[in-house]
Amino acid sequence: MDKIKIAIFGSNGYTGYELVRLLLRHPKAELCYLGSRAYKDEPYFKVYPNTFKKLDLLCKDEDINEVAKEVDLIFTATPQGFCAGVMNESLLQHCKIIDLSADFRLKNANIYEKWYKLEHKAKGFLNEAVYGLSELKREEIKKARLIANPGCYTTTSILALYPLVKHKLIDLNSIIIDAKSGASGAGRGAKEENLFCEINENFKAYGIASHRHTPEIEQELSLAANENITLQFTPHLVPMQRGILASIYTKFKGKINELRSVYENTYKDENFIRILPVGILPQTRFVKGTNFLDINFVFDERTQNLIIIAALDNLLKGAAGQAVQNMNLAFGFDESLGLENLGLL
Amino acid sequence: MDKIKIAIFGSNGYTGYELVRLLLRHPKAELCYLGSRAYKDEPYFKVYPNTFKKLDLLCKDEDINEVAKEVDLIFTATPQGFCAGVMNESLLQHCKIIDLSADFRLKNANIYEKWYKLEHKAKGFLNEAVYGLSELKREEIKKARLIANPGCYTTTSILALYPLVKHKLIDLNSIIIDAKSGASGAGRGAKEENLFCEINENFKAYGIASHRHTPEIEQELSLAANENITLQFTPHLVPMQRGILASIYTKFKGKINELRSVYENTYKDENFIRILPVGILPQTRFVKGTNFLDINFVFDERTQNLIIIAALDNLLKGAAGQAVQNMNLAFGFDESLGLENLGLL
Amino acid sequence: MDKIKIAIFGSNGYTGYELVRLLLRHPKAELCYLGSRAYKDEPYFKVYPNTFKKLDLLCKDEDINEVAKEVDLIFTATPQGFCAGVMNESLLQHCKIIDLSADFRLKNANIYEKWYKLEHKAKGFLNEAVYGLSELKREEIKKARLIANPGCYTTTSILALYPLVKHKLIDLNSIIIDAKSGASGAGRGAKEENLFCEINENFKAYGIASHRHTPEIEQELSLAANENITLQFTPHLVPMQRGILASIYTKFKGKINELRSVYENTYKDENFIRILPVGILPQTRFVKGTNFLDINFVFDERTQNLIIIAALDNLLKGAAGQAVQNMNLAFGFDESLGLENLGLL
Amino acid sequence: MDKIKIAIFGSNGYTGYELVRLLLRHPKAELCYLGSRAYKDEPYFKVYPNTFKKLDLLCKDEDINEVAKEVDLIFTATPQGFCAGVMNESLLQHCKIIDLSADFRLKNANIYEKWYKLEHKAKGFLNEAVYGLSELKREEIKKARLIANPGCYTTTSILALYPLVKHKLIDLNSIIIDAKSGASGAGRGAKEENLFCEINENFKAYGIASHRHTPEIEQELSLAANENITLQFTPHLVPMQRGILASIYTKFKGKINELRSVYENTYKDENFIRILPVGILPQTRFVKGTNFLDINFVFDERTQNLIIIAALDNLLKGAAGQAVQNMNLAFGFDESLGLENLGLL
């Protein structure tokens, strides 16, 4: 296949821009349509002057059903509810869709409606939608028409815990995920709480016992364990732009001297998951600007706790990077195409 | 005089909070009224949890004419146009007013209307209003009913240039002020351009040749020089919360070995202006959290330019601190009362 | 008692400066001696230009035994080992000592030597030294000659857990403290890992299962519980200057509807501990520049975990502020004297 | 030509890492040797864990004369004096050298020795060395054996002023460059002044009338004007990692309505210089992570000053990016190869 034609809905958000940035240099991608209600008919470089002289498209605000007829793939980097609101069979017959919102991540519409306080408008497609955690659903993604790209906290947490849960190496009721994210995770909405002077030089927890990524993590880990898992998830806001780091606490039940090889074997063929060498803990700067997820762990003899540390770039492996990885899978390209960059300092 | 009763309009902004913070520990101040339309009837600690257990007032949204009857002093830390919009003779008969907006800073209403694109609603009070640059207008401030508190860039620039202009030590047509400010200067409005991810890790110029503080600086320096001065003023945004630093370029015409004593003599009795020792240049962190303005200079033999560096905390000497200094003058208190703090690291 | 004469050893570090800043405006304190080996014979404003025109002392590097004869109180804000290295009976007969290092915090010298990899040079004084957690040891501090000022992570953790541990409301083996600190906690040493470009825009964990504050927290909570407690403590580095926030996970065993009153009763007479209202979680900015410790909690019905969030300013309640609070207690001053400030934005 | 073999001396600094990052994905480059005295024999991922699993080289510390025999090109990202100290004819017969230090930038060794306070050890090569400002010296660079890669402030300033100076559109004695840089410009040396807590939340000027980039800017602009130019250059430190923005003030003498086309014509064939559209001023974030230099200008009718704003990424177009651009020229590759990235948000 030659270049595929691509549309992005919600191209003026931070995730939208990252998609643009990645796809502009992707050898198999042709950006055809940039959707943005707020910047309709303005050149995209008015939204992101970074792109001046590199990208000549105007922002548009057209019917997604019409757009679908002209492209091979639509990314929806839109608010919760948009993608479910427009979903229909004809759409998926014209093109594939990778949805970066939460609309098709949870298999159970009741859970979606409870945690998101939104009616789900396309329950009929929940079954078909493939949860786009590339490393765990690779074969399904290859065949999917509708891919639900996972959340940023979620990708970090699931991939860090997957080998432990699958092999029952921990007490499944003991999982505590203390996660920390940079501010780009909150998006580009003009809210007082996201102002520079509110976030800078501050650190806070939020959404304790109520954050929407909780059921998504539980759903996928329960699948891996073949058993219902309930866990603690606490997000925090770090005064930086990009990056998530999760510190995960569990009661370890396995043999500690076999643990490293469990992790390494699980992910031995993965390009984007790095089990760091003993003594080097993940830091968000090591993955900034990349599609890597870095993992390492420490076992505390005193408490018998296993502490796992995992880090990724929330806009890349946690959003646009994984979306492009899924695009590569879905269109039969090399999975790493356009994603090889090393991190910026 | 015992404690004076004080009202603050616009108490939910950053300058409003700084007034609250300073006045709460001021031995002669009693905070009686905190105005905030957005937080009407909510406890002030909902706006700034910093104040929990230290301040028990509710936010209110009452008619300023009624409030004026109950207090000795009103601070208006409100948007441009508010104070002029409500000004009337009866108000000033009930209490003094210190306005932290620009409404009464420019003596010429035409210039105000040109630079601010706002009709001036109280031209009749422009003459009475005293420009509240404490060090230069001390005697008038003591007697004033209506004090126009200066802008932050303005205070920095005028005080740094005043000795040079007054003694005609520079070419008056050569002044270039390249100023840099932290983000709190933009206030607490929820605008996309003030989001953390837009300001952090970025540096930009703005308002070139058109910033509203320009005519205010020109007005006061022209007065000092007894001659019309037109100058270049360029503001920039620094990814930090507080602080302004101005780098000022002028053609020096005086004797360089006398310059230090000119500065030191001009400000020798001032508590809040420091001419730093030779070799120590002002930095914003040296004045953060204080009411100081720090000044130093370098003369370049190669170019014959005199470069003056000046720094202050935009929320203190550039706003709330100077407003309290003016309050101290206007009510006969010690000028430094409540303003003695050293800077936080 | 009129003003007390004070010496600070290690006055050029960040904690040293905070002591200077607090004591300069403390009505009962007279700063007499500022020790700094690196800046010997230089004016203190060369170290911290913030203090120019406000403090006229030179840095000195004299024998502590001689200094002790001239003052009422010595603060040692010095590296581990210094205070123990110079400790002797005659010193304590001349003046009180508040040590901000870890030398006298742990009662068991073996534990000190194991975690700090340093020989303890003054074991004979461990018994006499009072652990200076002001709220829990008030009466002993009043009479103490030698006060071991607690660590920053430690103060946060102990005070947040004390009511739970004392009243056995949690499973004592379930404590997990996930703590996050600003960079000033690492001190002013010129190390690559503390450079701006290494810390900024980065988040990392460090010292997992091995951080030195662990045994200190365990010692004091075990005392409160009258039972040996082993716990998990994980520190992280936040790209900001000041502030610690701890997210603490425990298995709750008590009655959740009584928990708030347990906290409020425990700390009802405390000026510096605030149990925040329901729904307002601690954030580091609410305590920045203050001596407050803010606490709140959330109980998760799904997991039966109790999550406690606590925040303080690591240089104030976590170091210099608590040291001054202890000074106030030890000399019979009002406990809050010189510590009343509200936080800077 | 197939892939060229490359050595980097000084690979552990920030510029060294950027070279590694760029060259790792450059289709014509093969990284063969990473020099680092401090990390000798350690894997490079110990220095920059970002590179784990992507680069398998050990750091080495070998004689540059031996290394030269094995490679086609050496980058020296080393301290001032190193490259001049090792320079000899045989070296240049074995390979090309791109020196990122200042050793071969100034044609006059006296000026070098005066501004750098260092004896120049290879005066004989000053004449041969080509000043590597790619856009202005393209033809010479193609043939050069020794390329002196320009400074970061210098590249910004020269390219922003070049069209004005060449066409004599300004008073050549009126140039004032007020430049601001992120902290990575200071390198990775462990100095107190580069600590996070010293730079964060602070803004300062430094090196007024004495910064070493001054004679370099003057040398190249004088060449362009065919006339000696003396100018004012003032650098400042911004609390961010990457990016330089220069605000340049000049007295304009030309026709303002022709100015835009002068700029656009001068740079119409350049891939890495963007004259932004009217009304969009350069910001450092628009060029972060790219090899772009963005330029725009404002003419102030009131003062007759022309203000030019220019921005680049100090580690890319200001250092490693331009070095790779020069490598592309020197080896006959497409000039943009490996440098096409858009900026990271």
PDB file of C-alpha atoms in Angstrom, chain A residues 75-263:
ATOM      1  CA  PHE A  75      -8.210   9.991  14.276  1.00  0.00           C
ATOM      2  CA  THR A  76     -10.705  11.486  16.733  1.00  0.00           C
ATOM      3  CA  ALA A  77      -8.807  13.480  19.345  1.00  0.00           C
ATOM      4  CA  THR A  78     -12.053  14.942  20.542  1.00  0.00           C
ATOM      5  CA  PRO A  79     -13.900  15.366  23.871  1.00  0.00           C
ATOM      6  CA  GLN A  80     -15.652  12.394  25.519  1.00  0.00           C
ATOM      7  CA  GLY A  81     -18.894  11.640  23.762  1.00  0.00           C
ATOM      8  CA  PHE A  82     -18.052  12.992  20.319  1.00  0.00           C
ATOM      9  CA  CYS A  83     -16.941   9.755  18.708  1.00  0.00           C
ATOM     10  CA  ALA A  84     -19.769   7.694  20.197  1.00  0.00           C
ATOM     11  CA  GLY A  85     -22.151  10.434  19.156  1.00  0.00           C
ATOM     12  CA  VAL A  86     -21.244  10.194  15.465  1.00  0.00           C
ATOM     13  CA  MET A  87     -20.526   6.459  15.212  1.00  0.00           C
ATOM     14  CA  ASN A  88     -22.417   4.498  12.578  1.00  0.00           C
ATOM     15  CA  GLU A  89     -21.857   1.490  10.369  1.00  0.00           C
ATOM     16  CA  SER A  90     -21.418   3.467   7.166  1.00  0.00           C
ATOM     17  CA  LEU A  91     -18.584   5.435   8.707  1.00  0.00           C
ATOM     18  CA  LEU A  92     -16.647   2.257   9.421  1.00  0.00           C
ATOM     19  CA  GLN A  93     -17.317   0.973   5.957  1.00  0.00           C
ATOM     20  CA  HIS A  94     -15.559   3.976   4.494  1.00  0.00           C
ATOM     21  CA  CYS A  95     -12.539   4.175   6.756  1.00  0.00           C
ATOM     22  CA  LYS A  96     -10.924   2.981   9.947  1.00  0.00           C
ATOM     23  CA  ILE A  97     -11.257   5.056  13.091  1.00  0.00           C
ATOM     24  CA  ILE A  98      -8.805   5.444  15.939  1.00  0.00           C
ATOM     25  CA  ASP A  99     -10.574   7.189  18.778  1.00  0.00           C
ATOM     26  CA  LEU A 100      -8.330   8.851  21.352  1.00  0.00           C
ATOM     27  CA  SER A 101     -11.213   9.615  23.702  1.00  0.00           C
ATOM     28  CA  ALA A 102     -12.583   7.145  26.243  1.00  0.00           C
ATOM     29  CA  ASP A 103     -15.775   6.370  24.314  1.00  0.00           C
ATOM     30  CA  PHE A 104     -14.955   2.820  23.291  1.00  0.00           C
ATOM     31  CA  ARG A 105     -12.450   1.758  25.922  1.00  0.00           C
ATOM     32  CA  LEU A 106     -14.807   0.303  28.484  1.00  0.00           C
ATOM     33  CA  LYS A 107     -16.686  -2.765  27.354  1.00  0.00           C
ATOM     34  CA  ASN A 108     -19.494  -2.215  29.828  1.00  0.00           C
ATOM     35  CA  ALA A 109     -21.616   0.815  28.981  1.00  0.00           C
ATOM     36  CA  ASN A 110     -22.923   1.006  32.542  1.00  0.00           C
ATOM     37  CA  ILE A 111     -19.441   1.472  33.886  1.00  0.00           C
ATOM     38  CA  TYR A 112     -18.797   4.149  31.265  1.00  0.00           C
ATOM     39  CA  GLU A 113     -21.957   5.995  32.204  1.00  0.00           C
ATOM     40  CA  LYS A 114     -21.235   5.750  35.926  1.00  0.00           C
ATOM     41  CA  TRP A 115     -17.629   7.036  35.770  1.00  0.00           C
ATOM     42  CA  TYR A 116     -18.082   9.516  32.917  1.00  0.00           C
ATOM     43  CA  LYS A 117     -21.599  10.765  33.798  1.00  0.00           C
ATOM     44  CA  LEU A 118     -22.455  10.612  30.105  1.00  0.00           C
ATOM     45  CA  GLU A 119     -25.003   8.555  28.225  1.00  0.00           C
ATOM     46  CA  HIS A 120     -23.259   6.213  25.778  1.00  0.00           C
ATOM     47  CA  LYS A 121     -24.673   6.842  22.297  1.00  0.00           C
ATOM     48  CA  ALA A 122     -23.174   3.879  20.458  1.00  0.00           C
ATOM     49  CA  LYS A 123     -23.423   0.852  22.709  1.00  0.00           C
ATOM     50  CA  GLY A 124     -23.799  -1.352  19.671  1.00  0.00           C
ATOM     51  CA  PHE A 125     -20.171  -0.768  18.708  1.00  0.00           C
ATOM     52  CA  LEU A 126     -18.608  -1.516  22.086  1.00  0.00           C
ATOM     53  CA  ASN A 127     -18.199  -5.130  21.224  1.00  0.00           C
ATOM     54  CA  GLU A 128     -16.493  -4.516  17.927  1.00  0.00           C
ATOM     55  CA  ALA A 129     -14.135  -1.829  19.203  1.00  0.00           C
ATOM     56  CA  VAL A 130     -10.632  -3.113  19.921  1.00  0.00           C
ATOM     57  CA  TYR A 131      -8.843  -1.794  22.978  1.00  0.00           C
ATOM     58  CA  GLY A 132      -5.723  -0.380  21.399  1.00  0.00           C
ATOM     59  CA  LEU A 133      -2.986  -1.342  23.802  1.00  0.00           C
ATOM     60  CA  SER A 134      -0.645  -2.284  20.976  1.00  0.00           C
ATOM     61  CA  GLU A 135       1.520  -4.803  22.793  1.00  0.00           C
ATOM     62  CA  LEU A 136      -1.381  -6.780  24.265  1.00  0.00           C
ATOM     63  CA  LYS A 137      -3.905  -6.671  21.410  1.00  0.00           C
ATOM     64  CA  ARG A 138      -1.664  -6.703  18.380  1.00  0.00           C
ATOM     65  CA  GLU A 139      -3.533  -9.289  16.345  1.00  0.00           C
ATOM     66  CA  GLU A 140      -6.953  -7.783  16.964  1.00  0.00           C
ATOM     67  CA  ILE A 141      -5.695  -4.306  16.143  1.00  0.00           C
ATOM     68  CA  LYS A 142      -4.442  -5.505  12.780  1.00  0.00           C
ATOM     69  CA  LYS A 143      -7.970  -6.420  11.798  1.00  0.00           C
ATOM     70  CA  ALA A 144      -9.898  -3.699  13.579  1.00  0.00           C
ATOM     71  CA  ARG A 145     -12.120  -1.063  12.024  1.00  0.00           C
ATOM     72  CA  LEU A 146     -12.589   0.837  15.296  1.00  0.00           C
ATOM     73  CA  ILE A 147      -9.728   1.169  17.739  1.00  0.00           C
ATOM     74  CA  ALA A 148     -10.176   2.627  21.228  1.00  0.00           C
ATOM     75  CA  ASN A 149      -6.831   4.169  22.011  1.00  0.00           C
ATOM     76  CA  PRO A 150      -6.048   3.716  25.723  1.00  0.00           C
ATOM     77  CA  GLY A 151      -5.604   6.438  28.305  1.00  0.00           C
ATOM     78  CA  CYS A 152      -2.169   7.648  29.374  1.00  0.00           C
ATOM     79  CA  TYR A 153      -2.303   6.592  33.012  1.00  0.00           C
ATOM     80  CA  THR A 154      -3.852   3.366  31.817  1.00  0.00           C
ATOM     81  CA  THR A 155      -1.129   2.383  29.385  1.00  0.00           C
ATOM     82  CA  THR A 156       1.500   2.998  32.044  1.00  0.00           C
ATOM     83  CA  SER A 157      -0.301   1.016  34.701  1.00  0.00           C
ATOM     84  CA  ILE A 158      -1.451  -1.952  32.664  1.00  0.00           C
ATOM     85  CA  LEU A 159       1.860  -2.623  30.947  1.00  0.00           C
ATOM     86  CA  ALA A 160       3.774  -2.252  34.210  1.00  0.00           C
ATOM     87  CA  LEU A 161       1.521  -4.737  36.010  1.00  0.00           C
ATOM     88  CA  TYR A 162       0.652  -7.139  33.196  1.00  0.00           C
ATOM     89  CA  PRO A 163       3.448  -9.721  33.755  1.00  0.00           C
ATOM     90  CA  LEU A 164       2.763  -9.806  37.503  1.00  0.00           C
ATOM     91  CA  VAL A 165      -0.960 -10.169  37.147  1.00  0.00           C
ATOM     92  CA  LYS A 166      -0.870 -12.671  34.343  1.00  0.00           C
ATOM     93  CA  HIS A 167       1.514 -14.927  36.234  1.00  0.00           C
ATOM     94  CA  LYS A 168      -0.174 -14.284  39.594  1.00  0.00           C
ATOM     95  CA  LEU A 169       3.058 -13.153  41.174  1.00  0.00           C
ATOM     96  CA  ILE A 170       1.346 -10.665  43.452  1.00  0.00           C
ATOM     97  CA  ASP A 171      -1.609 -10.468  45.782  1.00  0.00           C
ATOM     98  CA  LEU A 172      -4.202  -9.205  43.309  1.00  0.00           C
ATOM     99  CA  ASN A 173      -6.009  -7.266  46.012  1.00  0.00           C
ATOM    100  CA  SER A 174      -2.943  -5.329  47.039  1.00  0.00           C
ATOM    101  CA  ILE A 175      -2.393  -3.069  44.040  1.00  0.00           C
ATOM    102  CA  ILE A 176      -1.844   0.621  44.742  1.00  0.00           C
ATOM    103  CA  ILE A 177      -0.952   2.882  41.821  1.00  0.00           C
ATOM    104  CA  ASP A 178       0.354   6.293  42.789  1.00  0.00           C
ATOM    105  CA  ALA A 179       0.663   8.092  39.454  1.00  0.00           C
ATOM    106  CA  LYS A 180       2.007  11.519  38.547  1.00  0.00           C
ATOM    107  CA  SER A 181       1.392  13.401  35.326  1.00  0.00           C
ATOM    108  CA  GLY A 182       2.590  16.534  33.608  1.00  0.00           C
ATOM    109  CA  ALA A 183       0.069  19.247  32.806  1.00  0.00           C
ATOM    110  CA  SER A 184      -0.469  18.515  29.120  1.00  0.00           C
ATOM    111  CA  GLY A 185      -2.652  15.612  30.227  1.00  0.00           C
ATOM    112  CA  ALA A 186      -5.337  18.130  31.169  1.00  0.00           C
ATOM    113  CA  GLY A 187      -5.606  19.380  27.603  1.00  0.00           C
ATOM    114  CA  ARG A 188      -5.780  22.877  26.180  1.00  0.00           C
ATOM    115  CA  GLY A 189      -9.042  24.052  27.696  1.00  0.00           C
ATOM    116  CA  ALA A 190      -8.920  27.549  29.163  1.00  0.00           C
ATOM    117  CA  LYS A 191      -9.685  26.752  32.794  1.00  0.00           C
ATOM    118  CA  GLU A 192      -8.438  28.653  35.829  1.00  0.00           C
ATOM    119  CA  GLU A 193      -7.008  25.483  37.365  1.00  0.00           C
ATOM    120  CA  ASN A 194      -4.752  24.982  34.339  1.00  0.00           C
ATOM    121  CA  LEU A 195      -3.202  28.458  34.395  1.00  0.00           C
ATOM    122  CA  PHE A 196       0.549  28.719  34.683  1.00  0.00           C
ATOM    123  CA  CYS A 197       0.339  30.430  38.067  1.00  0.00           C
ATOM    124  CA  GLU A 198      -1.901  27.687  39.458  1.00  0.00           C
ATOM    125  CA  ILE A 199       0.240  24.735  38.346  1.00  0.00           C
ATOM    126  CA  ASN A 200       3.782  26.061  38.460  1.00  0.00           C
ATOM    127  CA  GLU A 201       5.634  25.513  41.746  1.00  0.00           C
ATOM    128  CA  ASN A 202       2.801  23.353  43.027  1.00  0.00           C
ATOM    129  CA  PHE A 203       2.148  19.662  43.496  1.00  0.00           C
ATOM    130  CA  LYS A 204      -1.255  18.167  44.205  1.00  0.00           C
ATOM    131  CA  ALA A 205      -3.290  14.970  44.184  1.00  0.00           C
ATOM    132  CA  TYR A 206      -6.697  14.912  42.517  1.00  0.00           C
ATOM    133  CA  GLY A 207      -9.503  12.507  41.708  1.00  0.00           C
ATOM    134  CA  ILE A 208      -8.646  10.237  44.640  1.00  0.00           C
ATOM    135  CA  ALA A 209     -10.773   7.094  44.513  1.00  0.00           C
ATOM    136  CA  SER A 210     -12.729   8.532  41.607  1.00  0.00           C
ATOM    137  CA  HIS A 211     -10.487   8.981  38.561  1.00  0.00           C
ATOM    138  CA  ARG A 212     -11.953   7.675  35.291  1.00  0.00           C
ATOM    139  CA  HIS A 213      -8.909   5.692  34.320  1.00  0.00           C
ATOM    140  CA  THR A 214      -9.512   3.329  37.257  1.00  0.00           C
ATOM    141  CA  PRO A 215     -12.146   1.068  35.635  1.00  0.00           C
ATOM    142  CA  GLU A 216     -10.102   0.957  32.434  1.00  0.00           C
ATOM    143  CA  ILE A 217      -7.053  -0.355  34.285  1.00  0.00           C
ATOM    144  CA  GLU A 218      -9.203  -2.802  36.229  1.00  0.00           C
ATOM    145  CA  GLN A 219     -10.918  -4.084  33.091  1.00  0.00           C
ATOM    146  CA  GLU A 220      -7.692  -4.957  31.321  1.00  0.00           C
ATOM    147  CA  LEU A 221      -5.848  -6.358  34.330  1.00  0.00           C
ATOM    148  CA  SER A 222      -8.867  -8.462  35.243  1.00  0.00           C
ATOM    149  CA  LEU A 223      -8.793  -9.874  31.719  1.00  0.00           C
ATOM    150  CA  ALA A 224      -5.099 -10.661  32.069  1.00  0.00           C
ATOM    151  CA  ALA A 225      -5.617 -12.314  35.459  1.00  0.00           C
ATOM    152  CA  ASN A 226      -8.851 -13.964  34.440  1.00  0.00           C
ATOM    153  CA  GLU A 227     -10.184 -12.742  37.757  1.00  0.00           C
ATOM    154  CA  ASN A 228     -11.813  -9.535  38.990  1.00  0.00           C
ATOM    155  CA  ILE A 229      -9.339  -7.002  40.223  1.00  0.00           C
ATOM    156  CA  THR A 230     -10.160  -3.917  42.262  1.00  0.00           C
ATOM    157  CA  LEU A 231      -7.301  -1.521  42.837  1.00  0.00           C
ATOM    158  CA  GLN A 232      -6.325   1.861  44.194  1.00  0.00           C
ATOM    159  CA  PHE A 233      -5.423   4.550  41.683  1.00  0.00           C
ATOM    160  CA  THR A 234      -4.348   8.061  42.671  1.00  0.00           C
ATOM    161  CA  PRO A 235      -3.278  10.642  40.103  1.00  0.00           C
ATOM    162  CA  HIS A 236      -1.190  13.730  40.871  1.00  0.00           C
ATOM    163  CA  LEU A 237      -0.299  16.831  38.893  1.00  0.00           C
ATOM    164  CA  VAL A 238       3.394  17.648  38.389  1.00  0.00           C
ATOM    165  CA  PRO A 239       4.523  21.152  37.341  1.00  0.00           C
ATOM    166  CA  MET A 240       5.961  20.033  34.019  1.00  0.00           C
ATOM    167  CA  GLN A 241       4.524  19.633  30.553  1.00  0.00           C
ATOM    168  CA  ARG A 242       4.951  16.032  29.517  1.00  0.00           C
ATOM    169  CA  GLY A 243       5.413  12.710  31.193  1.00  0.00           C
ATOM    170  CA  ILE A 244       3.785  10.233  33.515  1.00  0.00           C
ATOM    171  CA  LEU A 245       5.507   8.271  36.211  1.00  0.00           C
ATOM    172  CA  ALA A 246       3.669   5.631  38.210  1.00  0.00           C
ATOM    173  CA  SER A 247       4.919   4.210  41.496  1.00  0.00           C
ATOM    174  CA  ILE A 248       3.097   0.946  42.019  1.00  0.00           C
ATOM    175  CA  TYR A 249       2.959  -0.941  45.306  1.00  0.00           C
ATOM    176  CA  THR A 250       2.046  -4.618  45.519  1.00  0.00           C
ATOM    177  CA  LYS A 251       2.478  -7.561  47.862  1.00  0.00           C
ATOM    178  CA  PHE A 252       4.844  -9.876  46.010  1.00  0.00           C
ATOM    179  CA  LYS A 253       4.277 -13.620  46.244  1.00  0.00           C
ATOM    180  CA  GLY A 254       6.746 -14.993  43.721  1.00  0.00           C
ATOM    181  CA  LYS A 255      10.458 -15.710  43.687  1.00  0.00           C
ATOM    182  CA  ILE A 256      12.307 -12.443  43.551  1.00  0.00           C
ATOM    183  CA  ASN A 257      15.320 -13.795  41.698  1.00  0.00           C
ATOM    184  CA  GLU A 258      13.092 -14.869  38.828  1.00  0.00           C
ATOM    185  CA  LEU A 259      11.229 -11.605  38.524  1.00  0.00           C
ATOM    186  CA  ARG A 260      13.587  -9.796  36.169  1.00  0.00           C
ATOM    187  CA  SER A 261      13.460 -12.599  33.636  1.00  0.00           C
ATOM    188  CA  VAL A 262       9.654 -12.675  33.818  1.00  0.00           C
ATOM    189  CA  TYR A 263       9.583  -9.024  32.807  1.00  0.00           C
TER     190      TYR A 263
END
